Amino acid sequence: MTAFWTEPDFDDHELVQLVHDRASGLTAIIALHSTHLGPGAGGTRFWHYPEPKDAIRDVLRLSRGMSYKNAMAGLPMGGGKAVILADKDPSKTPEILSAFGDAVDALDGRYVTAEDVGISEADMVAVSQRTRFVSGLPVSGEDAAGGDPGPFTAMGIYHGIKAAVQHKLGKDSVENVHVAIQGIGSVGGGVARLLAHDGAKLTLSDINEDRAKALASELDGEFAAPDAIMGVQCDVFSPNALGAILDDEGIARLDAPIVAGGANNQLARQGHGQMLADRGILYAPDYVINAGGIISVAMEYLCKKDGTPCDINEVRKRIAQIPGRLEEIWQESDSSGVSSDAVADRMAQKLIGR
Ligand code: NAD
């Protein structure tokens, strides 16, 4: 059997820690890809993985993605991520969250955690009882930055979609631009509302079909079944559910000139970015366009550490810089012929000294 540190996904991680706490039943993996720019920051995912190797692969890919995301967002943070391995019938107990908080605390600030799929703001409050290396905690007051990162991620994707529409279609507005959204949870739902406000034409899909139908009707959009959304003829396909959907089959089904959405690790493997480019599809690298949430999380953490109030306008200002970064990547891609994901990877690797 090959050692997992020889696997491509390992990619020179600084630390991969398996945490097991018999008393609470916690099994978790904490991965720190790079602390070159600062403490590794990235959320915790609570998920049932059929095989332990799936959890290892997921945490390694997500952690490297956080290194790239934080670097490209101009944050003084490195990349890290944690997964808590849930049972088939997941039960998230206070004891599991406390034991996880202790594990984060033992790393003494090398890793800063926050919400990810399956983890709520309330869960982070529970973790924060055991460690101060946590962010994404509830905030009071409209002008305070922080809290649930989902709406900030949605805001960045909305800006990114507008930039993609300008770059690829030459349009200054998304009015009447048709966007098909896969997944209308915290991020996808927020993107849908922002686009609807600007008069975009929406097709929405979610495995929670009732929720998608209700939002489609509220926003004057259409509903598409989960197995049909990737083939919808539209201007922008926006993936906001889970990763690895851009594989051979998924890319062949696309009928859109732009892919721009918030899901992490959208490309099933590296070559799929080139496959999109070969089909003439403009791709917004996921970790660049979906950085809004980590910008908020990082600003909240850094302000708390310094004891200064965190201004939401500073967070908004940084999120508004996402389109400029995407434009830089697309221009470099257009002039070099290198696919946009590979251009972004090279930029990020340079920033983290690799
Ligand atoms: P969420 O759990 O609130 O929403 C995900 C939605 O996708 C749910 O409504 C779910 O029913 C739906 N879904 C799952 N599988 C689907 C499928 N096959 N087809 C259609 N819908 C499906 O999660 P979220 O916070 O909105 O995150 C969405 C994605 O964005 C994830 O990949 C996450 O890692 C990524 N992301 C989130 C943030 C954030 O701030 N929340 C930041 C960066 C990246």
Coordinates of N, CA and C and ligand atoms in Angstrom, one line a residue, residues 45 69 116-117 149-150 153 182-188 205-208 211 226 240-243 262-264 290 293, ligand 1:
R45 N -15.8 20.6 8.5 CA -16.9 19.9 7.8 C -17.4 18.8 8.7
K69 N -6.9 29.9 -1.5 CA -7.9 30.9 -1.4 C -7.5 32.1 -0.5
D116 N -18.3 25.0 8.2 CA -18.3 24.5 6.8 C -19.6 23.7 6.7
V117 N -19.7 22.9 5.7 CA -20.9 22.1 5.5 C -21.2 21.2 6.7
P149 N -20.6 33.0 7.5 CA -19.9 33.4 6.3 C -20.7 33.3 5.0
G150 N -21.8 32.5 5.1 CA -22.5 32.2 3.8 C -22.9 33.5 3.1
T153 N -20.0 35.0 1.3 CA -19.6 34.2 0.1 C -20.5 34.5 -1.0
Q182 N -27.2 25.6 -9.1 CA -27.3 24.2 -8.5 C -27.0 24.3 -7.0
G183 N -28.0 24.1 -6.2 CA -27.9 24.2 -4.8 C -28.3 25.6 -4.3
I184 N -29.4 25.7 -3.6 CA -29.9 27.0 -3.1 C -29.9 27.1 -1.6
G185 N -28.8 26.6 -1.0 CA -28.6 26.7 0.4 C -28.1 28.1 0.8
S186 N -27.3 28.1 1.8 CA -26.8 29.4 2.4 C -26.2 30.3 1.3
V187 N -25.3 29.7 0.4 CA -24.6 30.4 -0.6 C -25.5 30.6 -1.8
G188 N -25.9 29.5 -2.4 CA -26.7 29.5 -3.7 C -28.0 30.4 -3.5
S205 N -32.2 24.8 -8.7 CA -32.3 23.4 -8.5 C -31.7 23.1 -7.1
D206 N -32.3 22.1 -6.5 CA -31.8 21.6 -5.2 C -32.3 20.2 -5.0
I207 N -31.6 19.4 -4.2 CA -32.1 18.1 -3.9 C -33.3 18.2 -3.0
N208 N -33.4 19.3 -2.3 CA -34.6 19.7 -1.5 C -35.5 20.4 -2.5
R211 N -38.0 23.2 -1.5 CA -37.3 24.5 -1.2 C -36.9 25.3 -2.5
P226 N -32.8 18.1 -10.0 CA -31.4 18.0 -9.8 C -30.6 17.4 -10.9
N240 N -23.4 25.6 -6.7 CA -23.3 26.0 -5.2 C -23.7 24.9 -4.3
A241 N -23.4 23.6 -4.7 CA -23.8 22.5 -3.9 C -22.5 21.8 -3.4
L242 N -22.2 20.6 -3.9 CA -21.0 19.9 -3.5 C -20.0 19.9 -4.7
G243 N -18.8 19.5 -4.4 CA -17.6 19.5 -5.3 C -17.6 18.4 -6.4
G262 N -20.0 28.9 -6.1 CA -19.3 28.9 -4.9 C -18.8 27.5 -4.4
A263 N -19.3 26.4 -4.9 CA -18.9 25.1 -4.4 C -17.3 25.0 -4.4
N264 N -16.8 24.3 -3.4 CA -15.4 24.1 -3.3 C -15.0 22.9 -4.2
N290 N -15.1 32.3 -4.5 CA -15.9 32.0 -3.2 C -15.1 32.4 -2.0
G293 N -16.6 34.5 2.1 CA -16.8 34.0 3.5 C -15.5 34.0 4.3
Ligands
NAD1 P1 -25.6 24.5 2.4 O1 -25.6 23.2 3.0 O2 -26.3 25.7 3.0 O3 -26.3 24.4 0.9 C1 -26.0 23.4 0.0 C2 -27.3 23.1 -0.8 O4 -27.0 22.2 -1.8 C3 -28.3 22.4 0.1 O5 -29.6 23.1 -0.1 C4 -28.4 21.0 -0.5 O6 -29.7 20.4 -0.4 C5 -28.0 21.3 -1.9 N1 -27.5 20.1 -2.7 C6 -26.7 19.1 -2.2 N2 -26.4 18.2 -3.3 C7 -27.1 18.7 -4.3 C8 -27.2 18.3 -5.7 N3 -26.6 17.2 -6.1 N4 -28.0 19.0 -6.5 C9 -28.6 20.1 -6.1 N5 -28.5 20.6 -4.8 C10 -27.8 19.9 -4.0 O7 -24.1 24.8 2.0 P2 -23.5 26.2 1.6 O8 -22.9 26.9 2.8 O9 -24.5 27.0 0.8 O10 -22.3 25.8 0.7 C11 -22.5 25.4 -0.6 C12 -21.1 25.1 -1.3 O11 -20.3 26.2 -1.2 C13 -20.3 24.0 -0.6 O12 -19.5 23.3 -1.6 C14 -19.3 24.7 0.3 O13 -18.2 24.0 0.6 C15 -19.1 25.9 -0.6 N6 -18.6 27.1 0.2 C16 -19.4 27.6 1.2 C17 -19.0 28.8 1.9 C18 -19.8 29.4 2.9 O14 -19.5 30.5 3.4 N7 -20.9 28.8 3.4 C19 -17.7 29.4 1.5 C20 -17.0 28.8 0.5 C21 -17.4 27.7 -0.2

